[in-house]
JSON list of C-alpha atoms and ligand atoms in Angstrom, two decimals:
[
{"chain": "E", "resi": 1, "resn": "MET", "atom": "CA", "xyz": [25.27, -2.49, -9.53]},
{"chain": "E", "resi": 2, "resn": "SER", "atom": "CA", "xyz": [25.60, -4.54, -6.39]},
{"chain": "E", "resi": 3, "resn": "ASN", "atom": "CA", "xyz": [23.41, -4.68, -3.60]},
{"chain": "E", "resi": 4, "resn": "ILE", "atom": "CA", "xyz": [24.78, -4.52, -0.42]},
{"chain": "E", "resi": 5, "resn": "THR", "atom": "CA", "xyz": [22.12, -3.38, 1.85]},
{"chain": "E", "resi": 6, "resn": "THR", "atom": "CA", "xyz": [20.47, -5.82, 4.38]},
{"chain": "E", "resi": 7, "resn": "PHE", "atom": "CA", "xyz": [16.96, -6.28, 5.59]},
{"chain": "E", "resi": 8, "resn": "GLN", "atom": "CA", "xyz": [18.69, -5.55, 9.18]},
{"chain": "E", "resi": 9, "resn": "ASP", "atom": "CA", "xyz": [20.07, -2.42, 7.89]},
{"chain": "E", "resi": 10, "resn": "LEU", "atom": "CA", "xyz": [16.94, -0.94, 6.86]},
{"chain": "E", "resi": 11, "resn": "GLY", "atom": "CA", "xyz": [15.27, 0.07, 10.70]},
{"chain": "E", "resi": 12, "resn": "LEU", "atom": "CA", "xyz": [12.08, -2.67, 10.41]},
{"chain": "E", "resi": 13, "resn": "SER", "atom": "CA", "xyz": [11.24, -4.34, 13.83]},
{"chain": "E", "resi": 14, "resn": "GLN", "atom": "CA", "xyz": [12.65, -7.80, 14.81]},
{"chain": "E", "resi": 15, "resn": "GLU", "atom": "CA", "xyz": [8.95, -9.24, 14.19]},
{"chain": "E", "resi": 16, "resn": "THR", "atom": "CA", "xyz": [8.97, -8.34, 10.70]},
{"chain": "E", "resi": 17, "resn": "LEU", "atom": "CA", "xyz": [12.96, -9.16, 9.88]},
{"chain": "E", "resi": 18, "resn": "ASP", "atom": "CA", "xyz": [11.67, -12.84, 11.73]},
{"chain": "E", "resi": 19, "resn": "ALA", "atom": "CA", "xyz": [8.57, -12.96, 8.85]},
{"chain": "E", "resi": 20, "resn": "ILE", "atom": "CA", "xyz": [10.99, -12.00, 6.13]},
{"chain": "E", "resi": 21, "resn": "VAL", "atom": "CA", "xyz": [13.20, -14.55, 6.82]},
{"chain": "E", "resi": 22, "resn": "LYS", "atom": "CA", "xyz": [10.47, -17.06, 7.58]},
{"chain": "E", "resi": 23, "resn": "LYS", "atom": "CA", "xyz": [8.86, -15.91, 3.67]},
{"chain": "E", "resi": 24, "resn": "GLY", "atom": "CA", "xyz": [13.00, -16.62, 2.51]},
{"chain": "E", "resi": 25, "resn": "PHE", "atom": "CA", "xyz": [13.37, -13.37, 1.23]},
{"chain": "E", "resi": 26, "resn": "GLU", "atom": "CA", "xyz": [17.28, -13.26, 1.50]},
{"chain": "E", "resi": 27, "resn": "GLU", "atom": "CA", "xyz": [18.19, -9.50, 0.62]},
{"chain": "E", "resi": 28, "resn": "PRO", "atom": "CA", "xyz": [16.14, -6.47, -0.11]},
{"chain": "E", "resi": 29, "resn": "THR", "atom": "CA", "xyz": [15.39, -5.47, -3.64]},
{"chain": "E", "resi": 30, "resn": "THR", "atom": "CA", "xyz": [16.77, -1.65, -5.12]},
{"chain": "E", "resi": 31, "resn": "ILE", "atom": "CA", "xyz": [13.11, 0.11, -4.35]},
{"chain": "E", "resi": 32, "resn": "GLN", "atom": "CA", "xyz": [12.88, -2.12, -1.32]},
{"chain": "E", "resi": 33, "resn": "ALA", "atom": "CA", "xyz": [15.70, -0.93, 0.29]},
{"chain": "E", "resi": 34, "resn": "ARG", "atom": "CA", "xyz": [15.83, 2.50, -0.87]},
{"chain": "E", "resi": 35, "resn": "THR", "atom": "CA", "xyz": [11.76, 3.21, -0.08]},
{"chain": "E", "resi": 36, "resn": "ILE", "atom": "CA", "xyz": [11.24, 0.97, 3.54]},
{"chain": "E", "resi": 37, "resn": "PRO", "atom": "CA", "xyz": [13.96, 3.70, 5.56]},
{"chain": "E", "resi": 38, "resn": "VAL", "atom": "CA", "xyz": [12.06, 6.70, 3.95]},
{"chain": "E", "resi": 39, "resn": "MET", "atom": "CA", "xyz": [8.89, 5.38, 5.07]},
{"chain": "E", "resi": 40, "resn": "LEU", "atom": "CA", "xyz": [9.91, 4.31, 8.12]},
{"chain": "E", "resi": 41, "resn": "HIS", "atom": "CA", "xyz": [12.29, 7.19, 9.48]},
{"chain": "E", "resi": 42, "resn": "SER", "atom": "CA", "xyz": [10.27, 10.41, 8.00]},
{"chain": "E", "resi": 43, "resn": "ASP", "atom": "CA", "xyz": [6.89, 11.33, 7.62]},
{"chain": "E", "resi": 44, "resn": "ALA", "atom": "CA", "xyz": [7.72, 12.39, 3.55]},
{"chain": "E", "resi": 45, "resn": "ASN", "atom": "CA", "xyz": [5.28, 11.49, 0.48]},
{"chain": "E", "resi": 46, "resn": "ILE", "atom": "CA", "xyz": [6.53, 8.96, -1.71]},
{"chain": "E", "resi": 47, "resn": "ILE", "atom": "CA", "xyz": [6.62, 8.29, -4.86]},
{"chain": "E", "resi": 48, "resn": "ALA", "atom": "CA", "xyz": [8.26, 5.16, -6.12]},
{"chain": "E", "resi": 49, "resn": "GLN", "atom": "CA", "xyz": [9.11, 3.96, -9.34]},
{"chain": "E", "resi": 50, "resn": "ALA", "atom": "CA", "xyz": [10.56, 0.77, -10.73]},
{"chain": "E", "resi": 51, "resn": "GLN", "atom": "CA", "xyz": [9.70, -1.70, -13.09]},
{"chain": "E", "resi": 52, "resn": "THR", "atom": "CA", "xyz": [7.46, -4.87, -12.57]},
{"chain": "E", "resi": 53, "resn": "GLY", "atom": "CA", "xyz": [8.52, -7.51, -10.57]},
{"chain": "E", "resi": 54, "resn": "THR", "atom": "CA", "xyz": [11.25, -5.25, -8.16]},
{"chain": "E", "resi": 55, "resn": "GLY", "atom": "CA", "xyz": [9.14, -6.36, -4.97]},
{"chain": "E", "resi": 56, "resn": "LYS", "atom": "CA", "xyz": [7.02, -2.97, -4.38]},
{"chain": "E", "resi": 57, "resn": "THR", "atom": "CA", "xyz": [4.59, -4.59, -2.58]},
{"chain": "E", "resi": 58, "resn": "ALA", "atom": "CA", "xyz": [6.83, -5.32, 0.04]},
{"chain": "E", "resi": 59, "resn": "ALA", "atom": "CA", "xyz": [8.28, -1.67, -0.53]},
{"chain": "E", "resi": 60, "resn": "PHE", "atom": "CA", "xyz": [5.79, -0.77, 1.49]},
{"chain": "E", "resi": 61, "resn": "GLY", "atom": "CA", "xyz": [3.79, -3.70, 3.16]},
{"chain": "E", "resi": 62, "resn": "LEU", "atom": "CA", "xyz": [7.11, -4.34, 5.18]},
{"chain": "E", "resi": 63, "resn": "PRO", "atom": "CA", "xyz": [7.40, -0.74, 6.48]},
{"chain": "E", "resi": 64, "resn": "LEU", "atom": "CA", "xyz": [3.31, -0.31, 6.79]},
{"chain": "E", "resi": 65, "resn": "LEU", "atom": "CA", "xyz": [3.23, -3.67, 9.36]},
{"chain": "E", "resi": 66, "resn": "ASP", "atom": "CA", "xyz": [5.61, -1.38, 11.52]},
{"chain": "E", "resi": 67, "resn": "LEU", "atom": "CA", "xyz": [3.90, 1.97, 11.46]},
{"chain": "E", "resi": 68, "resn": "VAL", "atom": "CA", "xyz": [0.12, 0.77, 11.85]},
{"chain": "E", "resi": 69, "resn": "ASP", "atom": "CA", "xyz": [-0.77, -0.01, 15.76]},
{"chain": "E", "resi": 70, "resn": "PRO", "atom": "CA", "xyz": [-2.42, -3.32, 15.96]},
{"chain": "E", "resi": 71, "resn": "VAL", "atom": "CA", "xyz": [-3.77, -2.30, 19.13]},
{"chain": "E", "resi": 72, "resn": "SER", "atom": "CA", "xyz": [-6.50, 0.41, 17.79]},
{"chain": "E", "resi": 73, "resn": "ARG", "atom": "CA", "xyz": [-9.52, -1.25, 15.99]},
{"chain": "E", "resi": 74, "resn": "THR", "atom": "CA", "xyz": [-9.21, 1.92, 13.24]},
{"chain": "E", "resi": 75, "resn": "VAL", "atom": "CA", "xyz": [-8.60, 1.77, 9.73]},
{"chain": "E", "resi": 76, "resn": "GLN", "atom": "CA", "xyz": [-4.72, 3.30, 9.31]},
{"chain": "E", "resi": 77, "resn": "ALA", "atom": "CA", "xyz": [-4.08, 2.49, 5.98]},
{"chain": "E", "resi": 78, "resn": "LEU", "atom": "CA", "xyz": [-6.16, 2.35, 2.71]},
{"chain": "E", "resi": 79, "resn": "VAL", "atom": "CA", "xyz": [-4.24, 0.61, -0.55]},
{"chain": "E", "resi": 80, "resn": "LEU", "atom": "CA", "xyz": [-5.59, 1.33, -3.30]},
{"chain": "E", "resi": 81, "resn": "VAL", "atom": "CA", "xyz": [-5.51, -1.44, -6.12]},
{"chain": "E", "resi": 82, "resn": "PRO", "atom": "CA", "xyz": [-7.13, -1.26, -9.85]},
{"chain": "E", "resi": 83, "resn": "THR", "atom": "CA", "xyz": [-7.81, -4.80, -9.83]},
{"chain": "E", "resi": 84, "resn": "ARG", "atom": "CA", "xyz": [-9.56, -7.53, -7.51]},
{"chain": "E", "resi": 85, "resn": "GLU", "atom": "CA", "xyz": [-7.08, -10.27, -8.60]},
{"chain": "E", "resi": 86, "resn": "LEU", "atom": "CA", "xyz": [-4.45, -7.28, -6.95]},
{"chain": "E", "resi": 87, "resn": "ALA", "atom": "CA", "xyz": [-6.83, -6.67, -4.19]},
{"chain": "E", "resi": 88, "resn": "ILE", "atom": "CA", "xyz": [-6.35, -10.51, -3.02]},
{"chain": "E", "resi": 89, "resn": "GLN", "atom": "CA", "xyz": [-3.03, -10.68, -3.87]},
{"chain": "E", "resi": 90, "resn": "VAL", "atom": "CA", "xyz": [-1.28, -7.66, -2.27]},
{"chain": "E", "resi": 91, "resn": "SER", "atom": "CA", "xyz": [-3.08, -8.26, 0.90]},
{"chain": "E", "resi": 92, "resn": "GLU", "atom": "CA", "xyz": [-2.17, -12.26, 1.40]},
{"chain": "E", "resi": 93, "resn": "GLU", "atom": "CA", "xyz": [1.53, -10.95, 0.44]},
{"chain": "E", "resi": 94, "resn": "ILE", "atom": "CA", "xyz": [1.39, -7.95, 3.47]},
{"chain": "E", "resi": 95, "resn": "ASN", "atom": "CA", "xyz": [-0.80, -10.91, 5.57]},
{"chain": "E", "resi": 96, "resn": "SER", "atom": "CA", "xyz": [2.54, -13.46, 5.09]},
{"chain": "E", "resi": 97, "resn": "PHE", "atom": "CA", "xyz": [5.02, -11.00, 6.25]},
{"chain": "E", "resi": 98, "resn": "ARG", "atom": "CA", "xyz": [2.78, -9.99, 10.00]},
{"chain": "E", "resi": 99, "resn": "GLY", "atom": "CA", "xyz": [4.46, -12.71, 11.70]},
{"chain": "E", "resi": 100, "resn": "SER", "atom": "CA", "xyz": [3.17, -13.03, 15.62]},
{"chain": "E", "resi": 101, "resn": "LYS", "atom": "CA", "xyz": [1.24, -9.50, 15.11]},
{"chain": "E", "resi": 102, "resn": "LYS", "atom": "CA", "xyz": [-2.19, -8.53, 15.89]},
{"chain": "E", "resi": 103, "resn": "VAL", "atom": "CA", "xyz": [-2.42, -6.62, 12.80]},
{"chain": "E", "resi": 104, "resn": "ARG", "atom": "CA", "xyz": [-5.26, -7.20, 10.57]},
{"chain": "E", "resi": 105, "resn": "ILE", "atom": "CA", "xyz": [-5.60, -6.72, 7.00]},
{"chain": "E", "resi": 106, "resn": "VAL", "atom": "CA", "xyz": [-8.95, -7.11, 4.38]},
{"chain": "E", "resi": 107, "resn": "PRO", "atom": "CA", "xyz": [-9.06, -7.08, 1.36]},
{"chain": "E", "resi": 108, "resn": "ILE", "atom": "CA", "xyz": [-12.23, -5.46, -0.32]},
{"chain": "E", "resi": 109, "resn": "TYR", "atom": "CA", "xyz": [-13.33, -5.83, -4.08]},
{"chain": "E", "resi": 110, "resn": "GLY", "atom": "CA", "xyz": [-16.53, -6.16, -6.06]},
{"chain": "E", "resi": 111, "resn": "GLY", "atom": "CA", "xyz": [-17.87, -9.16, -6.87]},
{"chain": "E", "resi": 112, "resn": "GLN", "atom": "CA", "xyz": [-17.25, -10.42, -3.14]},
{"chain": "E", "resi": 113, "resn": "SER", "atom": "CA", "xyz": [-20.14, -10.76, -0.54]},
{"chain": "E", "resi": 114, "resn": "ILE", "atom": "CA", "xyz": [-20.54, -7.43, 0.62]},
{"chain": "E", "resi": 115, "resn": "ASP", "atom": "CA", "xyz": [-22.06, -8.51, 3.94]},
{"chain": "E", "resi": 116, "resn": "GLN", "atom": "CA", "xyz": [-19.30, -10.73, 4.05]},
{"chain": "E", "resi": 117, "resn": "GLN", "atom": "CA", "xyz": [-16.85, -7.89, 4.45]},
{"chain": "E", "resi": 118, "resn": "LEU", "atom": "CA", "xyz": [-18.72, -5.87, 6.46]},
{"chain": "E", "resi": 119, "resn": "ARG", "atom": "CA", "xyz": [-18.20, -8.47, 9.11]},
{"chain": "E", "resi": 120, "resn": "ARG", "atom": "CA", "xyz": [-14.62, -8.28, 8.51]},
{"chain": "E", "resi": 121, "resn": "LEU", "atom": "CA", "xyz": [-14.72, -4.79, 8.79]},
{"chain": "E", "resi": 122, "resn": "LYS", "atom": "CA", "xyz": [-16.61, -4.81, 11.94]},
{"chain": "E", "resi": 123, "resn": "GLN", "atom": "CA", "xyz": [-13.98, -6.88, 13.23]},
{"chain": "E", "resi": 124, "resn": "GLY", "atom": "CA", "xyz": [-11.38, -4.42, 13.46]},
{"chain": "E", "resi": 125, "resn": "VAL", "atom": "CA", "xyz": [-9.43, -3.77, 10.24]},
{"chain": "E", "resi": 126, "resn": "GLN", "atom": "CA", "xyz": [-5.54, -1.68, 10.50]},
{"chain": "E", "resi": 127, "resn": "ILE", "atom": "CA", "xyz": [-5.09, -1.99, 6.88]},
{"chain": "E", "resi": 128, "resn": "VAL", "atom": "CA", "xyz": [-7.68, -2.60, 3.87]},
{"chain": "E", "resi": 129, "resn": "VAL", "atom": "CA", "xyz": [-6.72, -3.44, 0.46]},
{"chain": "E", "resi": 130, "resn": "GLY", "atom": "CA", "xyz": [-9.67, -2.49, -1.73]},
{"chain": "E", "resi": 131, "resn": "THR", "atom": "CA", "xyz": [-10.67, -1.78, -5.61]},
{"chain": "E", "resi": 132, "resn": "PRO", "atom": "CA", "xyz": [-12.22, 1.88, -5.93]},
{"chain": "E", "resi": 133, "resn": "GLY", "atom": "CA", "xyz": [-15.79, 0.91, -7.14]},
{"chain": "E", "resi": 134, "resn": "ARG", "atom": "CA", "xyz": [-16.23, -1.24, -3.46]},
{"chain": "E", "resi": 135, "resn": "ILE", "atom": "CA", "xyz": [-13.97, 0.69, -1.48]},
{"chain": "E", "resi": 136, "resn": "ILE", "atom": "CA", "xyz": [-16.79, 4.14, -2.65]},
{"chain": "E", "resi": 137, "resn": "ASP", "atom": "CA", "xyz": [-19.90, 1.69, -2.00]},
{"chain": "E", "resi": 138, "resn": "HIS", "atom": "CA", "xyz": [-18.46, 1.04, 1.41]},
{"chain": "E", "resi": 139, "resn": "LEU", "atom": "CA", "xyz": [-17.98, 4.74, 2.36]},
{"chain": "E", "resi": 140, "resn": "ASN", "atom": "CA", "xyz": [-21.35, 5.39, 0.73]},
{"chain": "E", "resi": 141, "resn": "ARG", "atom": "CA", "xyz": [-22.99, 2.97, 3.13]},
{"chain": "E", "resi": 142, "resn": "LYS", "atom": "CA", "xyz": [-20.37, 4.16, 6.16]},
{"chain": "E", "resi": 143, "resn": "THR", "atom": "CA", "xyz": [-19.50, 0.95, 6.42]},
{"chain": "E", "resi": 144, "resn": "LEU", "atom": "CA", "xyz": [-15.63, 2.27, 6.00]},
{"chain": "E", "resi": 145, "resn": "ASN", "atom": "CA", "xyz": [-14.32, 5.37, 7.44]},
{"chain": "E", "resi": 146, "resn": "LEU", "atom": "CA", "xyz": [-11.07, 6.68, 6.61]},
{"chain": "E", "resi": 147, "resn": "THR", "atom": "CA", "xyz": [-11.06, 9.68, 8.28]},
{"chain": "E", "resi": 148, "resn": "ALA", "atom": "CA", "xyz": [-8.21, 8.38, 10.81]},
{"chain": "E", "resi": 149, "resn": "ILE", "atom": "CA", "xyz": [-5.99, 6.81, 7.76]},
{"chain": "E", "resi": 150, "resn": "SER", "atom": "CA", "xyz": [-2.31, 7.84, 8.56]},
{"chain": "E", "resi": 151, "resn": "HIS", "atom": "CA", "xyz": [-1.57, 6.22, 5.40]},
{"chain": "E", "resi": 152, "resn": "LEU", "atom": "CA", "xyz": [-2.87, 6.32, 2.06]},
{"chain": "E", "resi": 153, "resn": "ILE", "atom": "CA", "xyz": [-1.10, 4.00, -0.53]},
{"chain": "E", "resi": 154, "resn": "LEU", "atom": "CA", "xyz": [-1.86, 4.37, -4.43]},
{"chain": "E", "resi": 155, "resn": "ASP", "atom": "CA", "xyz": [-0.73, 0.60, -5.80]},
{"chain": "E", "resi": 156, "resn": "GLU", "atom": "CA", "xyz": [0.40, 0.21, -9.87]},
{"chain": "E", "resi": 157, "resn": "ALA", "atom": "CA", "xyz": [-1.16, 3.92, -10.11]},
{"chain": "E", "resi": 158, "resn": "ASP", "atom": "CA", "xyz": [-0.07, 3.95, -13.77]},
{"chain": "E", "resi": 159, "resn": "GLU", "atom": "CA", "xyz": [-2.80, 0.88, -14.47]},
{"chain": "E", "resi": 160, "resn": "MET", "atom": "CA", "xyz": [-5.11, 3.23, -11.79]},
{"chain": "E", "resi": 161, "resn": "LEU", "atom": "CA", "xyz": [-5.04, 5.85, -14.42]},
{"chain": "E", "resi": 162, "resn": "ASN", "atom": "CA", "xyz": [-4.88, 3.30, -17.46]},
{"chain": "E", "resi": 163, "resn": "MET", "atom": "CA", "xyz": [-8.39, 1.88, -16.04]},
{"chain": "E", "resi": 164, "resn": "GLY", "atom": "CA", "xyz": [-9.74, 5.10, -16.33]},
{"chain": "E", "resi": 165, "resn": "PHE", "atom": "CA", "xyz": [-10.17, 5.49, -12.37]},
{"chain": "E", "resi": 166, "resn": "ILE", "atom": "CA", "xyz": [-9.11, 9.42, -11.77]},
{"chain": "E", "resi": 167, "resn": "ASP", "atom": "CA", "xyz": [-12.74, 10.39, -10.73]},
{"chain": "E", "resi": 168, "resn": "GLU", "atom": "CA", "xyz": [-13.20, 7.09, -8.29]},
{"chain": "E", "resi": 169, "resn": "MET", "atom": "CA", "xyz": [-9.89, 7.97, -6.93]},
{"chain": "E", "resi": 170, "resn": "GLU", "atom": "CA", "xyz": [-10.69, 11.82, -6.27]},
{"chain": "E", "resi": 171, "resn": "GLU", "atom": "CA", "xyz": [-13.77, 10.66, -4.80]},
{"chain": "E", "resi": 172, "resn": "ILE", "atom": "CA", "xyz": [-11.82, 8.49, -2.01]},
{"chain": "E", "resi": 173, "resn": "LEU", "atom": "CA", "xyz": [-9.36, 11.07, -1.41]},
{"chain": "E", "resi": 174, "resn": "LYS", "atom": "CA", "xyz": [-12.51, 13.64, -0.09]},
{"chain": "E", "resi": 175, "resn": "HIS", "atom": "CA", "xyz": [-13.13, 10.88, 2.61]},
{"chain": "E", "resi": 176, "resn": "THR", "atom": "CA", "xyz": [-9.78, 11.01, 3.88]},
{"chain": "E", "resi": 177, "resn": "ASN", "atom": "CA", "xyz": [-7.66, 12.87, 6.54]},
{"chain": "E", "resi": 178, "resn": "PRO", "atom": "CA", "xyz": [-6.15, 15.39, 5.37]},
{"chain": "E", "resi": 179, "resn": "ASP", "atom": "CA", "xyz": [-3.49, 14.62, 7.57]},
{"chain": "E", "resi": 180, "resn": "LYS", "atom": "CA", "xyz": [-2.12, 11.75, 5.81]},
{"chain": "E", "resi": 181, "resn": "ARG", "atom": "CA", "xyz": [0.49, 10.80, 4.11]},
{"chain": "E", "resi": 182, "resn": "THR", "atom": "CA", "xyz": [0.14, 9.52, 0.31]},
{"chain": "E", "resi": 183, "resn": "LEU", "atom": "CA", "xyz": [2.76, 6.48, -1.21]},
{"chain": "E", "resi": 184, "resn": "LEU", "atom": "CA", "xyz": [2.79, 6.20, -4.86]},
{"chain": "E", "resi": 185, "resn": "PHE", "atom": "CA", "xyz": [3.83, 3.30, -6.03]},
{"chain": "E", "resi": 186, "resn": "SER", "atom": "CA", "xyz": [4.08, 2.77, -9.81]},
{"chain": "E", "resi": 187, "resn": "ALA", "atom": "CA", "xyz": [6.05, 0.52, -12.52]},
{"chain": "E", "resi": 188, "resn": "THR", "atom": "CA", "xyz": [6.34, 3.74, -14.96]},
{"chain": "E", "resi": 189, "resn": "MET", "atom": "CA", "xyz": [6.07, 7.71, -14.60]},
{"chain": "E", "resi": 190, "resn": "PRO", "atom": "CA", "xyz": [4.07, 9.12, -17.74]},
{"chain": "E", "resi": 191, "resn": "ASP", "atom": "CA", "xyz": [2.99, 13.02, -17.08]},
{"chain": "E", "resi": 192, "resn": "LYS", "atom": "CA", "xyz": [-0.11, 12.13, -15.90]},
{"chain": "E", "resi": 193, "resn": "ILE", "atom": "CA", "xyz": [1.08, 10.58, -12.82]},
{"chain": "E", "resi": 194, "resn": "LYS", "atom": "CA", "xyz": [3.05, 13.39, -12.33]},
{"chain": "E", "resi": 195, "resn": "LYS", "atom": "CA", "xyz": [0.06, 15.48, -12.66]},
{"chain": "E", "resi": 196, "resn": "LEU", "atom": "CA", "xyz": [-1.92, 13.38, -10.02]},
{"chain": "E", "resi": 197, "resn": "ALA", "atom": "CA", "xyz": [1.32, 13.64, -7.79]},
{"chain": "E", "resi": 198, "resn": "ASN", "atom": "CA", "xyz": [1.49, 17.63, -8.61]},
{"chain": "E", "resi": 199, "resn": "ASP", "atom": "CA", "xyz": [-2.83, 17.72, -7.72]},
{"chain": "E", "resi": 200, "resn": "TYR", "atom": "CA", "xyz": [-2.96, 15.79, -4.61]},
{"chain": "E", "resi": 201, "resn": "MET", "atom": "CA", "xyz": [0.50, 15.43, -2.52]},
{"chain": "E", "resi": 202, "resn": "GLU", "atom": "CA", "xyz": [1.68, 18.76, -1.40]},
{"chain": "E", "resi": 203, "resn": "GLY", "atom": "CA", "xyz": [5.13, 17.37, -1.96]},
{"chain": "E", "resi": 204, "resn": "TYR", "atom": "CA", "xyz": [7.16, 14.12, -2.60]},
{"chain": "E", "resi": 205, "resn": "GLU", "atom": "CA", "xyz": [10.28, 12.47, -2.43]},
{"chain": "E", "resi": 206, "resn": "LEU", "atom": "CA", "xyz": [10.71, 10.83, -5.63]},
{"chain": "E", "resi": 207, "resn": "ILE", "atom": "CA", "xyz": [12.50, 6.96, -5.71]},
{"chain": "E", "resi": 208, "resn": "ALA", "atom": "CA", "xyz": [13.01, 5.91, -9.29]},
{"chain": "E", "resi": 209, "resn": "VAL", "atom": "CA", "xyz": [14.64, 3.10, -9.64]},
{"chain": "E", "resi": 210, "resn": "GLU", "atom": "CA", "xyz": [16.42, 2.73, -12.97]},
{"chain": "E", "resi": 211, "resn": "LYS", "atom": "CA", "xyz": [16.29, -1.04, -15.10]},
{"chain": "E", "resi": 212, "resn": "GLU", "atom": "CA", "xyz": [19.95, -2.02, -14.30]},
{"chain": "E", "resi": 213, "resn": "GLN", "atom": "CA", "xyz": [19.54, -1.30, -10.67]},
{"chain": "E", "resi": 214, "resn": "LEU", "atom": "CA", "xyz": [17.52, -3.75, -10.13]},
{"chain": "K", "resi": 301, "resn": "ADP", "atom": "P1", "xyz": [6.07, -5.64, -8.16]},
{"chain": "K", "resi": 301, "resn": "ADP", "atom": "O1", "xyz": [4.85, -4.68, -7.37]},
{"chain": "K", "resi": 301, "resn": "ADP", "atom": "O2", "xyz": [7.07, -4.52, -7.91]},
{"chain": "K", "resi": 301, "resn": "ADP", "atom": "O3", "xyz": [5.60, -5.81, -9.50]},
{"chain": "K", "resi": 301, "resn": "ADP", "atom": "P2", "xyz": [5.91, -7.49, -6.49]},
{"chain": "K", "resi": 301, "resn": "ADP", "atom": "O4", "xyz": [5.45, -6.83, -4.98]},
{"chain": "K", "resi": 301, "resn": "ADP", "atom": "O5", "xyz": [4.16, -8.14, -6.83]},
{"chain": "K", "resi": 301, "resn": "ADP", "atom": "O6", "xyz": [6.16, -7.07, -7.52]},
{"chain": "K", "resi": 301, "resn": "ADP", "atom": "O7", "xyz": [6.56, -8.81, -6.10]},
{"chain": "K", "resi": 301, "resn": "ADP", "atom": "C1", "xyz": [6.94, -9.62, -7.38]},
{"chain": "K", "resi": 301, "resn": "ADP", "atom": "C2", "xyz": [8.20, -10.60, -6.25]},
{"chain": "K", "resi": 301, "resn": "ADP", "atom": "O8", "xyz": [9.08, -10.60, -5.67]},
{"chain": "K", "resi": 301, "resn": "ADP", "atom": "C3", "xyz": [6.80, -11.46, -5.70]},
{"chain": "K", "resi": 301, "resn": "ADP", "atom": "O9", "xyz": [7.00, -13.06, -5.47]},
{"chain": "K", "resi": 301, "resn": "ADP", "atom": "C4", "xyz": [7.31, -11.37, -4.46]},
{"chain": "K", "resi": 301, "resn": "ADP", "atom": "O10", "xyz": [7.12, -12.00, -3.22]},
{"chain": "K", "resi": 301, "resn": "ADP", "atom": "C5", "xyz": [8.90, -11.63, -4.71]},
{"chain": "K", "resi": 301, "resn": "ADP", "atom": "N1", "xyz": [10.00, -10.43, -4.02]},
{"chain": "K", "resi": 301, "resn": "ADP", "atom": "C6", "xyz": [9.38, -9.39, -3.81]},
{"chain": "K", "resi": 301, "resn": "ADP", "atom": "N2", "xyz": [10.72, -8.99, -2.56]},
{"chain": "K", "resi": 301, "resn": "ADP", "atom": "C7", "xyz": [11.79, -9.97, -2.87]},
{"chain": "K", "resi": 301, "resn": "ADP", "atom": "C8", "xyz": [13.24, -10.01, -2.11]},
{"chain": "K", "resi": 301, "resn": "ADP", "atom": "N3", "xyz": [13.69, -9.07, -1.51]},
{"chain": "K", "resi": 301, "resn": "ADP", "atom": "N4", "xyz": [13.48, -10.99, -2.00]},
{"chain": "K", "resi": 301, "resn": "ADP", "atom": "C9", "xyz": [13.16, -12.12, -2.79]},
{"chain": "K", "resi": 301, "resn": "ADP", "atom": "N5", "xyz": [11.81, -12.34, -3.62]},
{"chain": "K", "resi": 301, "resn": "ADP", "atom": "C10", "xyz": [10.84, -10.91, -3.56]},
{"chain": "K", "resi": 302, "resn": "MG", "atom": "MG1", "xyz": [2.59, -4.51, -7.34]}
]
């Protein structure tokens, strides 16, 4: 299927469009074209499924940069990822779209000095990208406050379940604001993802991209 949507059609800010041009992305992938407008123009929860390599990070990262308030120093979005490599990669990818915006994105993962993470968290961060274990460490130490988040993003949700992080995810959810929206991104949609969504999301829009729609 040919993709005739352009990044300009999706409702992103000019600053974000400029950052996309700098990054060298020419046109949105299908999952980006379908997810970005829903993120920007509704407050629906979303389950987005598209195979690995289809640009799911930018599908949530680009609109997220337009949705957070850089003036407020409180954490507004938590992106949960299954591994430290992904925490670094996803935070770097979102950071690469930041352009001139004063949004701070911080990766939080085990194995890195907790003091260094504390210093960065204290500086005022809008988007935290973290692995479940270390996020819980910070919640227990009260060095991370998720009570004001507007967006919870479960990235690579199938991997997170495969790695047995369900209890950690539930624990983290208890520390979050009930009014937030939840966005779940996954390469596959096994029954346990549907169960997770039914248990923790009060209704959602399902955006699923078939293989041939790449
Ligand atoms: P997924 O999470 O779906 O597996 P990623 O978000 O990791 O995929 O993206 C895979 C690669 O594609 C990354 O290198 C990313 O920078 C690149 N990419 C994402 N969107 C686009 C686009 N619209 N045009 C070109 N490259 C893109
Ligand atoms: Mg991904």
